[in-house]
Coordinates of C-alpha atoms and ligand atoms in Angstrom, one line a residue:
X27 CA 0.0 0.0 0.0
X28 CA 2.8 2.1 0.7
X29 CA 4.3 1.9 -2.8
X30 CA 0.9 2.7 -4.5
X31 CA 0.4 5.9 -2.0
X32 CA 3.8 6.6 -3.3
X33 CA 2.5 6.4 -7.2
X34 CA -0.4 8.3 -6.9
X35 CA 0.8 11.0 -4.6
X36 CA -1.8 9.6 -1.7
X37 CA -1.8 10.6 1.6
X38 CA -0.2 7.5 3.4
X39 CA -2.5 6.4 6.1
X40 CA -1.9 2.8 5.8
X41 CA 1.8 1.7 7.1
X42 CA 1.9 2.5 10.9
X43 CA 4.3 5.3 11.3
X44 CA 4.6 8.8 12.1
X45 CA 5.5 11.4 9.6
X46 CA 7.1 13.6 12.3
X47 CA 10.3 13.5 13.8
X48 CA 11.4 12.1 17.5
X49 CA 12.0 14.8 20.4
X50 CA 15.6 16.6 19.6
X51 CA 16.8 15.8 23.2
X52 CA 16.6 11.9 22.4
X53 CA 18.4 13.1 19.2
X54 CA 21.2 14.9 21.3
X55 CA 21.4 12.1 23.8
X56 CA 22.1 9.6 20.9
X57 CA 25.0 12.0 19.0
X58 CA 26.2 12.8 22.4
X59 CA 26.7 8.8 23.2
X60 CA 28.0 8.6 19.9
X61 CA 31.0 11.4 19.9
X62 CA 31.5 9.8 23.8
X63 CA 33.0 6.8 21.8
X64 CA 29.8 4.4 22.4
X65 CA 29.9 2.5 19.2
X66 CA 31.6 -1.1 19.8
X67 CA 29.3 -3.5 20.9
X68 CA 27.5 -3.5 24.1
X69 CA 27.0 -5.9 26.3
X70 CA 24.7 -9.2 24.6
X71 CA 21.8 -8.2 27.0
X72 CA 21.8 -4.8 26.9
X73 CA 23.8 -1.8 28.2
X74 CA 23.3 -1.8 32.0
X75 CA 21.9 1.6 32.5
X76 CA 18.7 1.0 30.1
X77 CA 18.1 -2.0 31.9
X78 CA 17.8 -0.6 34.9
X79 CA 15.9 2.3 33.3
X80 CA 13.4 0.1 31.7
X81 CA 13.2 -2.4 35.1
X82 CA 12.5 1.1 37.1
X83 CA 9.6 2.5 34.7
X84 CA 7.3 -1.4 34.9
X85 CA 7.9 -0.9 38.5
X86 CA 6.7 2.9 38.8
X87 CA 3.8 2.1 36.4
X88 CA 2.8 -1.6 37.2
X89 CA 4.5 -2.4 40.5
X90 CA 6.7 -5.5 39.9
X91 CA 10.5 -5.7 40.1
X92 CA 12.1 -7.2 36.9
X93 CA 15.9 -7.7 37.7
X94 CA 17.6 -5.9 35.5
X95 CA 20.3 -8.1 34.9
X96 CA 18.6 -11.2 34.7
X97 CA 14.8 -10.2 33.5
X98 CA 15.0 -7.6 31.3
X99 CA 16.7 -7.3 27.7
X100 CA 17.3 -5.3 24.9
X101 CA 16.3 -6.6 21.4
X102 CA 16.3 -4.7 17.9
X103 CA 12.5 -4.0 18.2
X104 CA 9.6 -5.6 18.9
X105 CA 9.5 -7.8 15.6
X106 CA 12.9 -9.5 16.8
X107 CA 12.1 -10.0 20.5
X108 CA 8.7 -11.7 19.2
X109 CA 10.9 -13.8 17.3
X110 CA 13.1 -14.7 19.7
X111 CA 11.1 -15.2 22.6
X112 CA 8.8 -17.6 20.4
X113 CA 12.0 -19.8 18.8
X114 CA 13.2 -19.5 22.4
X115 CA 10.2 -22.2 24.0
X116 CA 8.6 -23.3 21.4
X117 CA 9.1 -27.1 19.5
X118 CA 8.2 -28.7 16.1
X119 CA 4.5 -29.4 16.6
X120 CA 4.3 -27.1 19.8
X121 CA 0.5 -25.5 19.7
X122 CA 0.9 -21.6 19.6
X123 CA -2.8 -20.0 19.8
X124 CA -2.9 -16.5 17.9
X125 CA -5.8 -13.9 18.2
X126 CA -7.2 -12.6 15.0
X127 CA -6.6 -10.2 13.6
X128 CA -3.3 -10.4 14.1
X129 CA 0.1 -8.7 13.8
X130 CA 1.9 -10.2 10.6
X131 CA 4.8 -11.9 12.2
X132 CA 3.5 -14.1 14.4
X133 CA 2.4 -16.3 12.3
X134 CA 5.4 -16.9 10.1
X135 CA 6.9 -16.9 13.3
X136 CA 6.0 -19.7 14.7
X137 CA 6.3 -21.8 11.6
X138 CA 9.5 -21.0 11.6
X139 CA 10.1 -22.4 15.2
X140 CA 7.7 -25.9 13.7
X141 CA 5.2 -24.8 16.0
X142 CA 1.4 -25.1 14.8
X143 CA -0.8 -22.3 14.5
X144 CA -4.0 -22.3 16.3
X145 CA -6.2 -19.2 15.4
X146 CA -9.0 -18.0 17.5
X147 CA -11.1 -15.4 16.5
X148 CA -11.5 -11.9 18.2
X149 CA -15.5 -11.4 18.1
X150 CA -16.1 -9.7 15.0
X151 CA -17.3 -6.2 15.0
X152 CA -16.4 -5.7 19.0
X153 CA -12.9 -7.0 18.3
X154 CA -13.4 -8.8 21.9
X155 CA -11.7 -11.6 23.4
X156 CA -13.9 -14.7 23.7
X157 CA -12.4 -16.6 26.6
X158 CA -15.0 -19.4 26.0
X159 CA -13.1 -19.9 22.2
X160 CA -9.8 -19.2 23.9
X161 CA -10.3 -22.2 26.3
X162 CA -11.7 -24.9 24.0
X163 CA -8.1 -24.1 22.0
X164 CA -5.9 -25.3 25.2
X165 CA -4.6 -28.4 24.5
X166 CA -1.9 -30.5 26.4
X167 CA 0.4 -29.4 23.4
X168 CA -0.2 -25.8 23.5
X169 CA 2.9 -24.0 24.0
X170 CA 2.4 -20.8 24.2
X171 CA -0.6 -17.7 24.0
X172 CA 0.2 -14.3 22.2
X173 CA -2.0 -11.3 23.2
X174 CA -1.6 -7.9 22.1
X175 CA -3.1 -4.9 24.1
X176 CA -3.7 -2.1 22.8
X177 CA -4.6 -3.9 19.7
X178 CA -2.9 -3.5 16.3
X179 CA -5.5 -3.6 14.0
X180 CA -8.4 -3.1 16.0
X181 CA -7.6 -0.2 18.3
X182 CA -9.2 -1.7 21.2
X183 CA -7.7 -2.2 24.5
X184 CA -8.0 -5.3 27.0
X185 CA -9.4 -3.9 30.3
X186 CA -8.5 -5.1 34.3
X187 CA -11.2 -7.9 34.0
X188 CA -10.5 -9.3 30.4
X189 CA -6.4 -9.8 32.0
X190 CA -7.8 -11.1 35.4
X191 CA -9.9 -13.9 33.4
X192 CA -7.5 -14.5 31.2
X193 CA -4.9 -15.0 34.6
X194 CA -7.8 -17.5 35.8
X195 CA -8.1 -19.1 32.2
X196 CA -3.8 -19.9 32.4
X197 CA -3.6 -20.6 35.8
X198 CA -4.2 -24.3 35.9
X199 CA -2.0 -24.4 32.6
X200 CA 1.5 -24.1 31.6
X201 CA 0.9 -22.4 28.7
X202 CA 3.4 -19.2 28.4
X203 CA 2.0 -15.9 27.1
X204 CA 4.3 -13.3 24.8
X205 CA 1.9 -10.1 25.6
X206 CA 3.2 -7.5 22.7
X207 CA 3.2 -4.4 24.5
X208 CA 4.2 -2.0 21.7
X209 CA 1.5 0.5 22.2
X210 CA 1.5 0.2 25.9
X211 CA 1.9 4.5 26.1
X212 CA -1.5 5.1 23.8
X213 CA -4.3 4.5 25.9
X214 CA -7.2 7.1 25.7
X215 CA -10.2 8.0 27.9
X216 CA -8.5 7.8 30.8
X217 CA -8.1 4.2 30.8
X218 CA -5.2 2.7 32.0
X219 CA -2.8 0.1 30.2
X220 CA -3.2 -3.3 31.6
X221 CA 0.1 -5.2 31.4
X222 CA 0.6 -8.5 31.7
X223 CA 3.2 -7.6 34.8
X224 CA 0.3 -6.5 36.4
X225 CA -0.5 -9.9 37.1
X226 CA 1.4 -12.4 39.1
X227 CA -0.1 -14.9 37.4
X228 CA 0.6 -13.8 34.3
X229 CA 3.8 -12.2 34.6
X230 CA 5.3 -15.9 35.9
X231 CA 4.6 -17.0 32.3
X232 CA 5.3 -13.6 30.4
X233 CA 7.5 -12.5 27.9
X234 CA 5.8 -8.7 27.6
X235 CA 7.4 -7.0 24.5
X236 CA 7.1 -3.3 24.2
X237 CA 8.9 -0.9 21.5
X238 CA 11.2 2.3 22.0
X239 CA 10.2 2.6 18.3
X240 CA 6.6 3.2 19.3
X241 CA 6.8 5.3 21.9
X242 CA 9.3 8.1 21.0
X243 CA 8.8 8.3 17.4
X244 CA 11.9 6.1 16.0
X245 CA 10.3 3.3 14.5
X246 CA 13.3 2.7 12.3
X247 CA 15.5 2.9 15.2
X248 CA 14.4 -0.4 15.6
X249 CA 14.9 -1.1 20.0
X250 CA 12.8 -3.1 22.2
X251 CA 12.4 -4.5 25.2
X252 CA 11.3 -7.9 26.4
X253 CA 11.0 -8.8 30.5
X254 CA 10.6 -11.7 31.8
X255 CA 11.2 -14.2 34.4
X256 CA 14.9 -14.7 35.1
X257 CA 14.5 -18.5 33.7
X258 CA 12.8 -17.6 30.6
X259 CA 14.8 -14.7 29.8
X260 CA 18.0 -17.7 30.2
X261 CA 16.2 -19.2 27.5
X262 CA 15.4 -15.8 25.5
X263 CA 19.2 -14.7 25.9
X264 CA 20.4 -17.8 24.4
X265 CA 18.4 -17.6 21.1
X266 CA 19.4 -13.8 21.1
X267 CA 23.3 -14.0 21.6
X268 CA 23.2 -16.0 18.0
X269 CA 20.1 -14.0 15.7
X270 CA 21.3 -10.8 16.7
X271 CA 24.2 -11.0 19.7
X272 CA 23.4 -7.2 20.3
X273 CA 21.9 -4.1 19.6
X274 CA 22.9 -0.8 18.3
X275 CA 25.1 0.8 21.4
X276 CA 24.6 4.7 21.0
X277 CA 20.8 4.2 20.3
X278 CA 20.8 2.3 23.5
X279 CA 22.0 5.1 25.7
X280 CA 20.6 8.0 24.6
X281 CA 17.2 6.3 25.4
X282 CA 18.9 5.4 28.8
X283 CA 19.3 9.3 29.7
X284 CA 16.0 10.0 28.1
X285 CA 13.7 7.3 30.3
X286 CA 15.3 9.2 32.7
X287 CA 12.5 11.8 32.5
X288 CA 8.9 9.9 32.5
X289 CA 7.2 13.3 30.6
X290 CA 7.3 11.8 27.2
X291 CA 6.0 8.8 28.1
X292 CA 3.5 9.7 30.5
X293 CA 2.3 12.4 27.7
X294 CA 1.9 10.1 24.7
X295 CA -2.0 9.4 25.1
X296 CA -2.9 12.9 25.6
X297 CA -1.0 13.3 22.6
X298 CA -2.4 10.6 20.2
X299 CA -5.5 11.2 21.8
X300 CA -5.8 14.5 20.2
X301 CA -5.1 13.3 16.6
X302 CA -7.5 10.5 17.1
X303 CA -10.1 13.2 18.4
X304 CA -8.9 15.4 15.0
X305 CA -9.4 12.7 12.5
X306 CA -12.6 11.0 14.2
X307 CA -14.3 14.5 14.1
X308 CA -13.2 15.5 10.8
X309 CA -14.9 12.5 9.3
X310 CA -17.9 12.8 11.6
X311 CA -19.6 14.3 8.3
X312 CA -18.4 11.3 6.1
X313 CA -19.9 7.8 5.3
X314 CA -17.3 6.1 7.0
X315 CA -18.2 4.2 10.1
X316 CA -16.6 5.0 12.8
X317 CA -15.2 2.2 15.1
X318 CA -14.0 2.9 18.7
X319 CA -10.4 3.8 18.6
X320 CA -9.6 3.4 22.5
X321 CA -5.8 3.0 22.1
X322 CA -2.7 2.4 19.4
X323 CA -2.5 4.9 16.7
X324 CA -5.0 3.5 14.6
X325 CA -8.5 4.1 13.8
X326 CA -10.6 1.5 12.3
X327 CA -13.5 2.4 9.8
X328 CA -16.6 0.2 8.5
X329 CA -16.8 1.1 4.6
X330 CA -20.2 -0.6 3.7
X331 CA -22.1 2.5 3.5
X332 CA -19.5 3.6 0.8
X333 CA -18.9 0.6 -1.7
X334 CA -20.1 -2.4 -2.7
X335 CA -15.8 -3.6 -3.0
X336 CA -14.0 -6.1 -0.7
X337 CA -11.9 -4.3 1.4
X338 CA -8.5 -4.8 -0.4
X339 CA -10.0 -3.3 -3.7
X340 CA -11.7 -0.4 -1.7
X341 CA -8.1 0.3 0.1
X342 CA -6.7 0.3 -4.0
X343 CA -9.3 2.1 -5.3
X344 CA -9.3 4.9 -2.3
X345 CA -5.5 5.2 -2.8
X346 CA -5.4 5.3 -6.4
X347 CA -9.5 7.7 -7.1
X348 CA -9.5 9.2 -3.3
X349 CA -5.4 9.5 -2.6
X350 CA -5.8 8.3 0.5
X351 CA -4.1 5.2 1.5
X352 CA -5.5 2.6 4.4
X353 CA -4.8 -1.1 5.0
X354 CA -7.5 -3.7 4.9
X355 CA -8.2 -5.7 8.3
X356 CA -8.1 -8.6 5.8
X357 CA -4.9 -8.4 6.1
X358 CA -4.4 -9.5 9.5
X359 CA -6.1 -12.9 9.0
X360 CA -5.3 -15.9 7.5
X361 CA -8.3 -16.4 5.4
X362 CA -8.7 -13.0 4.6
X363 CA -12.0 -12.7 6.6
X364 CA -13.3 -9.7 4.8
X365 CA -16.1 -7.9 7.1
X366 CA -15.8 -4.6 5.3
X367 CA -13.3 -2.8 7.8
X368 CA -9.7 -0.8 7.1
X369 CA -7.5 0.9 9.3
X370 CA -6.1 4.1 9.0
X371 CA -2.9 5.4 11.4
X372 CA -3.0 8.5 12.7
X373 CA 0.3 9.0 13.9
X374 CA 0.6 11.5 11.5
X375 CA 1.1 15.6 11.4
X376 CA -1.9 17.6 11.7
X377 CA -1.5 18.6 8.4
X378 CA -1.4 15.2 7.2
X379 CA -4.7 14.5 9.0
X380 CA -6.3 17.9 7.7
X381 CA -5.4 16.4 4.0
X382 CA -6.9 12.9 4.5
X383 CA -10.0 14.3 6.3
X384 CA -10.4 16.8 3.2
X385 CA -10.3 14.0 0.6
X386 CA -12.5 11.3 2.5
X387 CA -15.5 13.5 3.3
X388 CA -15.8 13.7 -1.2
X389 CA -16.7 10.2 -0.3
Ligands
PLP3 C1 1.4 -5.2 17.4 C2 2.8 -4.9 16.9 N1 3.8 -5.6 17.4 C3 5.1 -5.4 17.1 C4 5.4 -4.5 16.1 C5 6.8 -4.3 15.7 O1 7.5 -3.3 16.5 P1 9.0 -2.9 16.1 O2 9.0 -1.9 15.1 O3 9.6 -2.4 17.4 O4 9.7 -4.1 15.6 C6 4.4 -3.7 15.6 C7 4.7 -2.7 14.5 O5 3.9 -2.3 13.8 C8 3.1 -3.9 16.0 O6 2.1 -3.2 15.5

């Protein structure tokens, strides 16, 4: 989608990105580290310091004490923790259960690793988790769970009770969770994120994934995080030290000095929360369908009013006749379930939002 925004001069809603730049502090902190002489390899975990910055901010926001040295590690993103983490425990014909829509790793993923993909649906239309369905997939070879909160497609976000019955749902298993995390800092209406660390339950089993790319604006930066319990993260660390041994060392601590100050972070939602309030009311007048966008940066839209197309050859036609570009949530599912939805991101400039809203309300 990216490529055809690109050819018709669309306004790129469709990849999840922003199209503004990170804070110039992180910037500073990262040329600083740089002409400091930080740019031989770091230490295979992670430098020390963001760690121990990263251990201190899941104890400030969700009260449990990750180790830095032994629990927490640095991976280059989200994408290559998920990886690691999943070739890390699980087997040829391990059962790994996916919720769909989905993120468009996991899947190849877990092939990779042999593992065999079980795929449960989120309830169409509410993008809920059915615990009932989730259940009735536990088998004695299921491996592992993946979970992602707030959701990338959907926009929705899991709330206290959905983790506590999910903790319930585990407990009497020994299925381990990876919960991706990425969009942990965009959580609107006042609603809080609910990670997995939370949860004793839960965090006994969890690898929770989260993104520096996501949250500061530095997606091709490409850092992450992944804690988890000092046994699993043995098991993590030795997968790691041969895909990628370790990650980009001035990058590391300039976001060391930065976590330092908890502003940014503890500022995202308010400010995503304005763009998705800019680009929900702006196409208040439209035909688009609205969905609830209660965290991430996307917002999802129900086109049926609009076209009689599948949503794949609406997202073409509305890059190529409307030059706006969105994905299709078909995308996300293995048998292309069309039910007439696409995302748009809205981690985008103002102006950029102004620009897409002008050209979808023609529709
Ligand atoms: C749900 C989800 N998980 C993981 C990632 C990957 O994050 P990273 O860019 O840090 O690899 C993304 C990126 O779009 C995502 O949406």
């Amino acid at each position: 989608m990216s490529a055809l925004a690109l050819e018709h001069q669309a306004v790129n809603l469709g990849q999840g990105f922003p199209d503004f730049d990170c804070d110039p502090r992180l910037l500073d902190g990262v040329t600083r580290a740089m002409q400091a002489g930080h740019n031989q390899y770091p230490p295979m975990a992670g430098i020390p310091a963001l760690r121990q910055a990263v251990a201190s901010k899941i104890e400030a926001l969700h009260a449990r004490q990750y180790d830095a040295n032994a629990e927490i590690t640095i991976t280059a993103g989200a994408t290559q923790a998920i990886l690691t983490a999943i070739l890390a425990c699980v087997q040829p014909g391990d059962e790994v259960i996916v919720l769909e829509p989905c993120y468009d790793s996991y899947v190849p993923n877990i092939e990779l690793a042999g593992g065999v993909v079980v795929r449960v649906p989120l309830t169409p239309g509410s993008f809920r988790p059915d615990f009932a369905k989730i259940s009735a997939a536990i088998t004695p070879r299921t491996r592992l769970l993946i979970i992602n909160s707030p959701h990338n497609p959907s926009a929705t976000v899991w709330s206290e009770q959905d983790m506590r019955q999910l903790d319930e749902l585990l407990a009497p298993t020994n299925v381990l969770l990876i919960s991706d995390e990425v969009y942990e800092h965009m959580v609107f209406d006042g609603a809080e994120h609910q990670s997995a660390a939370r949860f004793a339950g839960l965090a006994a089993r969890a690898f929770i994934v989260s993104s520096f790319g996501k949250t500061f604006h530095v997606t091709g930066w490409k850092v992450g995080t992944v804690a988890a319990p000092a046994a699993m993260t043995a098991e993590l660390r030795k997968v790691h030290q041969f895909n990628v041994f370790t990650v980009n060392t001035p990058m590391q601590h300039g976001l060391a000095e930065y976590l330092q100050d908890p502003a940014p972070y503890l500022q995202l939602s308010a400010f995503y929360q304005a763009k998705r309030d800019l680009f929900r009311l702006g196409l208040e007048g439209s035909r688009l369908r609205l969905l609830p966008s209660t965290g991430s940066y996307f917002q999802c839209v129900d086109i049926s009013a609009v076209s009689d197309l599948g949503e794949a050859d609406f997202c073409q036609w509305l890059t190529r006749e409307i030059g706006v570009a969105a994905i299709p949530l078909s995308a996300f599912y293995g048998d292309g379930f069309d039910q007439r939805v696409v995302r748009f991101c809205f981690a985008k400039k103002d102006e950029t939002l102004r620009e897409a809203i002008a050209r979808l309300r023609r529709l």
